Amino acid sequence: MAGPPLMRDGTGAGAAAPPALRELLVELNDLKRVRSAGRQGTIAERLFAQGWAMLTGGARAKDVALDITATALAATRLTDLDAAFLTAAGLSVAEAANVLRAGFDEVTPDLDPDLRARLRARLTAQDLPDMGAVPGFVGALADQPRAGVTCPGKPRILLEPPENHAEHCLMVAVYGVCLAPFYRADPGTVFLAAMAHHFHNAAMPDAGFTGEMLLGDHLLPIMEVATGWALAELDDAGDLRVEVERARAILPDDSTAEGRAFHAADCIDRVLQIAQHLRAASLTMGTVLDEMELVHAGPVKAFHDRVLRDMRIP
């Protein structure tokens, strides 16, 4: 039996986004805040740099999209227990891949089955792609804080620590790949557009919506100049500049499947970034002790419980 007619977003019910992916996207968002000793920046910031090094090294955008997204999904639970660490600590390549797939499997049951299989396959042993030079805009975007919550005519709301533009671009890129099947969009195009959608902020400080409105007619020309500076860094990377410019053509609106996947990812990330601050502020000790088992099962749990009770903690 034929299903209902498809809407522009590729669904019969007219839904604008797939609610089944909500919990995954919420959890993925924390990669913008996870750090480890001996590694510079958050996981998201480092994956942003890795993605651009793969692109300048000649890897195809669709391959980079799958590799980076698979790595991000595995890291959602495993954080920096990645292939490099696991093999350095004595695991075989196959054993490390099994660990990564276990982490991946925990968070991806609701992904599109075909996309999930393609991503999971990226966590098997394979030769690493050639890495090219990391463009200067990568470090600049990592140094550039996002504006916080701004609204014309009102003082801004700053929530510390702020995310940076590299973290935001990476997360939108990964979200875009996860959302692409829902919109019937090409994940490589969405990924590349998202990785490049804040090129202007490599040089242009972020004053948010308020600053954009105050710039008025000057906004677009300034953004064009600043974007050109970043694009020029790709001139020696084969056809990459042309591919990036072609992908960025989806950014202005939601008239294409790729545009809808990108804008859904961008919107979700912007709001979840604020939601995590609110979630932390409303955290209760009941959640920490009872649901999350901060004092967890083990040979000394009974003693721990007595210590806390006698100390009247919490």
Coordinates of C-alpha atoms in Angstrom, one line a residue:
M1 CA 0.0 0.0 0.0
A2 CA 1.3 3.4 -0.9
G3 CA 2.1 5.7 2.0
P4 CA 1.0 9.3 2.4
P5 CA 2.4 11.9 0.0
L6 CA 5.9 13.1 1.0
M7 CA 6.3 16.6 2.3
R8 CA 9.3 18.9 1.4
D9 CA 11.3 17.5 4.3
G10 CA 10.8 14.0 3.1
T11 CA 8.2 12.8 5.5
G12 CA 4.5 12.0 5.1
A13 CA 3.4 13.5 8.4
G14 CA 5.0 16.9 7.8
A15 CA 7.4 16.6 10.7
A16 CA 10.3 19.1 10.4
A17 CA 12.9 16.9 12.2
P18 CA 13.2 13.3 13.5
P19 CA 12.4 13.3 17.2
A20 CA 13.9 9.8 17.7
L21 CA 17.4 11.4 17.4
R22 CA 16.8 13.9 20.1
E23 CA 18.7 12.1 22.9
L24 CA 21.6 11.2 20.7
L25 CA 22.0 14.9 19.6
V26 CA 21.8 16.0 23.3
E27 CA 24.5 13.6 24.3
L28 CA 26.8 14.3 21.3
N29 CA 26.7 18.0 22.2
D30 CA 29.0 17.3 25.2
L31 CA 31.9 16.6 22.9
K32 CA 32.2 20.4 22.8
R33 CA 33.1 20.3 26.5
V34 CA 35.2 17.1 27.0
R35 CA 39.0 17.5 27.4
S36 CA 41.8 15.2 28.2
A37 CA 45.3 15.6 29.6
G38 CA 48.0 16.1 27.0
R39 CA 45.5 17.0 24.2
Q40 CA 44.9 20.5 23.2
G41 CA 41.2 21.6 23.1
T42 CA 38.0 19.7 23.3
I43 CA 37.2 16.6 21.3
A44 CA 35.0 18.7 19.0
E45 CA 37.7 21.2 18.4
R46 CA 40.2 18.5 17.6
L47 CA 37.9 16.7 15.3
F48 CA 37.3 20.0 13.4
A49 CA 41.1 20.3 12.9
Q50 CA 41.3 16.7 11.9
G51 CA 38.5 17.0 9.4
W52 CA 40.2 20.0 7.7
A53 CA 43.6 18.2 7.6
M54 CA 41.9 15.2 5.9
L55 CA 40.2 17.5 3.4
T56 CA 43.4 19.4 2.5
G57 CA 45.2 16.1 2.2
G58 CA 42.9 15.2 -0.6
A59 CA 40.2 13.0 1.0
R60 CA 36.8 13.2 -0.4
A61 CA 34.2 15.2 1.6
K62 CA 31.8 12.2 1.8
D63 CA 34.6 10.0 3.2
V64 CA 35.7 12.7 5.7
A65 CA 32.0 13.2 6.7
L66 CA 31.6 9.5 7.5
D67 CA 35.0 9.1 9.3
I68 CA 34.6 12.2 11.5
T69 CA 31.0 11.4 12.3
A70 CA 31.7 7.8 13.2
T71 CA 34.6 8.9 15.5
A72 CA 32.3 11.5 17.2
L73 CA 29.6 8.9 17.8
A74 CA 32.0 6.4 19.3
A75 CA 33.5 9.2 21.5
T76 CA 30.1 10.1 22.8
R77 CA 30.5 7.4 25.5
L78 CA 34.2 6.6 25.2
T79 CA 35.4 10.2 25.0
D80 CA 39.2 10.1 24.4
L81 CA 39.5 6.3 24.8
D82 CA 40.1 6.3 21.0
A83 CA 41.9 4.0 18.6
A84 CA 45.3 5.7 19.2
F85 CA 45.1 5.4 23.0
L86 CA 43.7 1.9 23.0
T87 CA 46.4 0.5 20.7
A88 CA 49.1 2.4 22.6
A89 CA 47.8 0.8 25.8
G90 CA 48.3 -2.7 24.4
L91 CA 45.1 -3.6 22.5
S92 CA 45.3 -5.1 19.1
V93 CA 43.9 -3.1 16.2
A94 CA 40.9 -5.5 16.1
E95 CA 40.3 -5.3 19.9
A96 CA 40.4 -1.5 19.7
A97 CA 37.9 -1.5 16.9
N98 CA 35.6 -3.7 18.9
V99 CA 35.7 -1.3 21.8
L100 CA 34.9 1.6 19.5
R101 CA 32.0 -0.2 17.9
A102 CA 30.6 -1.1 21.4
G103 CA 30.6 2.6 22.2
F104 CA 29.1 3.5 18.9
D105 CA 26.4 0.8 19.3
E106 CA 25.2 2.2 22.6
V107 CA 24.2 5.5 21.2
T108 CA 23.1 4.8 17.6
P109 CA 20.0 2.5 17.7
D110 CA 17.8 5.2 16.2
L111 CA 20.1 6.3 13.4
D112 CA 18.9 5.5 9.8
P113 CA 19.9 1.9 9.4
D114 CA 21.8 2.4 6.1
L115 CA 23.8 5.4 7.5
R116 CA 24.4 3.5 10.7
A117 CA 26.0 0.6 8.8
R118 CA 28.2 2.9 6.7
L119 CA 29.4 4.7 9.8
R120 CA 30.0 1.6 11.8
A121 CA 32.1 0.2 9.0
R122 CA 34.4 3.2 9.4
L123 CA 35.4 1.9 12.9
T124 CA 37.2 -1.2 11.5
A125 CA 40.9 -1.3 10.9
Q126 CA 41.8 0.8 7.9
D127 CA 44.7 2.9 6.6
L128 CA 44.6 6.4 7.7
P129 CA 44.2 9.0 4.9
D130 CA 46.9 11.5 4.1
M131 CA 46.8 14.5 6.3
G132 CA 47.4 17.9 4.7
A133 CA 48.2 21.2 6.3
V134 CA 45.7 22.6 8.8
P135 CA 44.5 25.9 7.4
G136 CA 45.1 29.0 9.6
F137 CA 41.3 29.6 9.9
V138 CA 41.0 26.4 11.9
G139 CA 43.0 27.8 14.8
A140 CA 41.4 31.2 14.4
L141 CA 37.9 29.7 14.7
A142 CA 39.0 27.7 17.8
D143 CA 40.2 31.0 19.3
Q144 CA 37.0 32.9 18.4
P145 CA 34.3 32.7 21.2
R146 CA 30.7 32.6 20.1
A147 CA 28.6 35.6 21.2
G148 CA 26.3 34.0 23.7
V149 CA 22.6 35.0 23.8
T150 CA 22.0 38.4 22.1
C151 CA 19.0 40.4 21.0
P152 CA 18.9 43.8 19.5
G153 CA 18.2 46.5 22.1
K154 CA 19.0 44.2 25.1
P155 CA 22.2 43.4 27.0
R156 CA 23.7 40.1 26.1
I157 CA 23.6 37.0 28.3
L158 CA 27.0 35.3 28.6
L159 CA 27.2 31.7 29.8
E160 CA 30.7 30.6 30.8
P161 CA 32.6 28.9 29.5
P162 CA 31.7 29.9 26.0
E163 CA 31.9 27.5 23.1
N164 CA 34.1 28.5 20.1
H165 CA 33.3 28.5 16.4
A166 CA 35.4 25.4 15.6
E167 CA 33.3 23.4 18.1
H168 CA 30.1 24.8 16.8
C169 CA 31.0 24.1 13.1
L170 CA 32.1 20.5 13.9
M171 CA 28.9 19.8 15.9
V172 CA 26.7 21.2 13.1
A173 CA 28.6 19.1 10.6
V174 CA 28.1 15.8 12.6
Y175 CA 24.5 16.6 13.3
G176 CA 24.0 17.3 9.6
V177 CA 25.3 13.9 8.7
C178 CA 23.1 12.2 11.3
L179 CA 20.0 14.1 10.0
A180 CA 20.8 13.8 6.3
P181 CA 18.7 10.6 5.7
F182 CA 15.6 12.2 7.1
Y183 CA 15.8 15.0 4.6
R184 CA 17.1 12.8 1.8
A185 CA 20.2 15.0 1.7
D186 CA 23.7 14.3 0.6
P187 CA 25.7 14.0 3.8
G188 CA 29.0 15.0 2.3
T189 CA 27.6 18.3 1.0
V190 CA 25.9 19.1 4.4
F191 CA 29.1 18.2 6.3
L192 CA 31.3 20.4 4.1
A193 CA 28.9 23.3 4.2
A194 CA 28.7 23.1 8.0
M195 CA 32.5 22.9 8.4
A196 CA 32.8 26.1 6.4
H197 CA 29.7 28.1 7.4
H198 CA 31.5 30.4 9.9
F199 CA 34.5 31.1 7.7
H200 CA 33.9 34.9 8.3
N201 CA 34.3 34.5 12.0
A202 CA 37.9 33.4 11.6
A203 CA 38.7 37.1 11.4
M204 CA 35.4 38.7 12.4
P205 CA 34.6 38.9 16.1
D206 CA 31.2 37.6 17.0
A207 CA 28.8 40.3 18.3
G208 CA 25.8 38.1 17.7
F209 CA 22.4 39.1 16.3
T210 CA 22.8 42.5 18.0
G211 CA 26.0 43.2 16.2
E212 CA 24.6 42.1 12.9
M213 CA 21.6 44.4 13.2
L214 CA 23.9 47.3 14.1
L215 CA 26.1 46.7 11.1
G216 CA 23.0 47.0 8.9
D217 CA 23.9 47.2 5.2
H218 CA 27.6 46.8 6.0
L219 CA 27.1 43.2 7.4
L220 CA 27.1 41.2 4.1
P221 CA 30.0 43.1 2.5
I222 CA 32.1 42.6 5.6
M223 CA 31.2 38.9 5.9
E224 CA 32.1 38.5 2.2
V225 CA 35.5 40.0 2.6
A226 CA 36.3 38.0 5.8
T227 CA 35.0 34.8 4.1
G228 CA 37.2 35.4 1.2
W229 CA 40.3 35.6 3.5
A230 CA 39.5 32.0 4.7
L231 CA 38.7 30.7 1.3
A232 CA 42.0 32.0 0.0
E233 CA 43.8 29.6 2.3
L234 CA 42.4 26.7 0.3
D235 CA 43.8 27.9 -3.1
D236 CA 46.7 25.4 -2.9
A237 CA 44.5 22.4 -1.9
G238 CA 43.5 21.2 -5.4
D239 CA 39.8 21.6 -6.1
L240 CA 38.9 22.0 -2.4
R241 CA 38.1 25.7 -2.6
V242 CA 35.6 25.1 -5.5
E243 CA 34.0 22.2 -3.6
V244 CA 33.7 24.3 -0.4
E245 CA 32.1 27.2 -2.4
R246 CA 29.7 24.8 -4.0
A247 CA 28.7 23.3 -0.7
R248 CA 28.3 26.8 0.9
A249 CA 25.7 27.5 -1.8
I250 CA 23.1 25.6 0.4
L251 CA 23.6 28.0 3.3
P252 CA 21.2 30.9 2.5
D253 CA 17.9 29.1 2.7
D254 CA 16.0 25.8 3.2
S255 CA 15.0 25.4 -0.5
T256 CA 17.1 22.2 -0.9
A257 CA 17.3 19.0 1.1
E258 CA 20.9 19.8 2.0
G259 CA 19.8 23.3 3.2
R260 CA 17.1 21.8 5.4
A261 CA 19.5 19.3 6.9
F262 CA 22.1 22.0 7.6
H263 CA 19.6 24.5 9.1
A264 CA 18.1 21.9 11.3
A265 CA 21.5 20.9 12.6
D266 CA 22.5 24.6 13.1
C267 CA 19.3 25.4 15.0
I268 CA 19.5 22.3 17.2
D269 CA 23.1 22.9 18.1
R270 CA 22.6 26.6 19.0
V271 CA 19.7 25.8 21.4
L272 CA 21.3 22.7 22.9
Q273 CA 24.4 24.7 23.7
I274 CA 22.2 26.9 26.0
A275 CA 20.1 24.0 27.3
Q276 CA 23.2 22.2 28.7
H277 CA 23.9 25.3 30.9
L278 CA 20.3 25.2 32.2
R279 CA 20.4 21.4 32.7
A280 CA 23.6 21.8 34.9
A281 CA 22.0 24.6 36.9
S282 CA 18.9 22.4 37.7
L283 CA 20.8 19.3 38.6
T284 CA 19.8 17.7 41.9
M285 CA 21.7 15.5 44.3
G286 CA 18.9 12.9 43.9
T287 CA 19.8 12.6 40.2
V288 CA 23.5 12.4 41.0
L289 CA 23.3 9.8 43.8
D290 CA 20.2 7.8 42.9
E291 CA 20.0 7.9 39.1
M292 CA 23.6 8.3 38.2
E293 CA 25.0 6.2 41.1
L294 CA 27.9 8.6 41.9
V295 CA 28.7 6.3 44.8
H296 CA 28.4 3.2 42.8
A297 CA 28.3 -0.5 43.6
G298 CA 31.5 -2.1 44.7
P299 CA 33.3 -3.7 47.7
V300 CA 33.3 -0.5 49.8
K301 CA 29.9 0.9 48.8
A302 CA 28.3 0.0 52.2
F303 CA 31.2 1.9 54.0
H304 CA 30.8 4.9 51.6
D305 CA 27.1 5.0 52.4
R306 CA 27.7 5.0 56.2
V307 CA 30.4 7.8 55.8
L308 CA 27.9 10.0 53.9
R309 CA 25.1 9.3 56.3
D310 CA 27.2 10.0 59.4
M311 CA 28.6 13.2 57.8
R312 CA 25.1 14.2 56.9
I313 CA 26.2 14.6 53.2
P314 CA 24.4 15.8 51.2

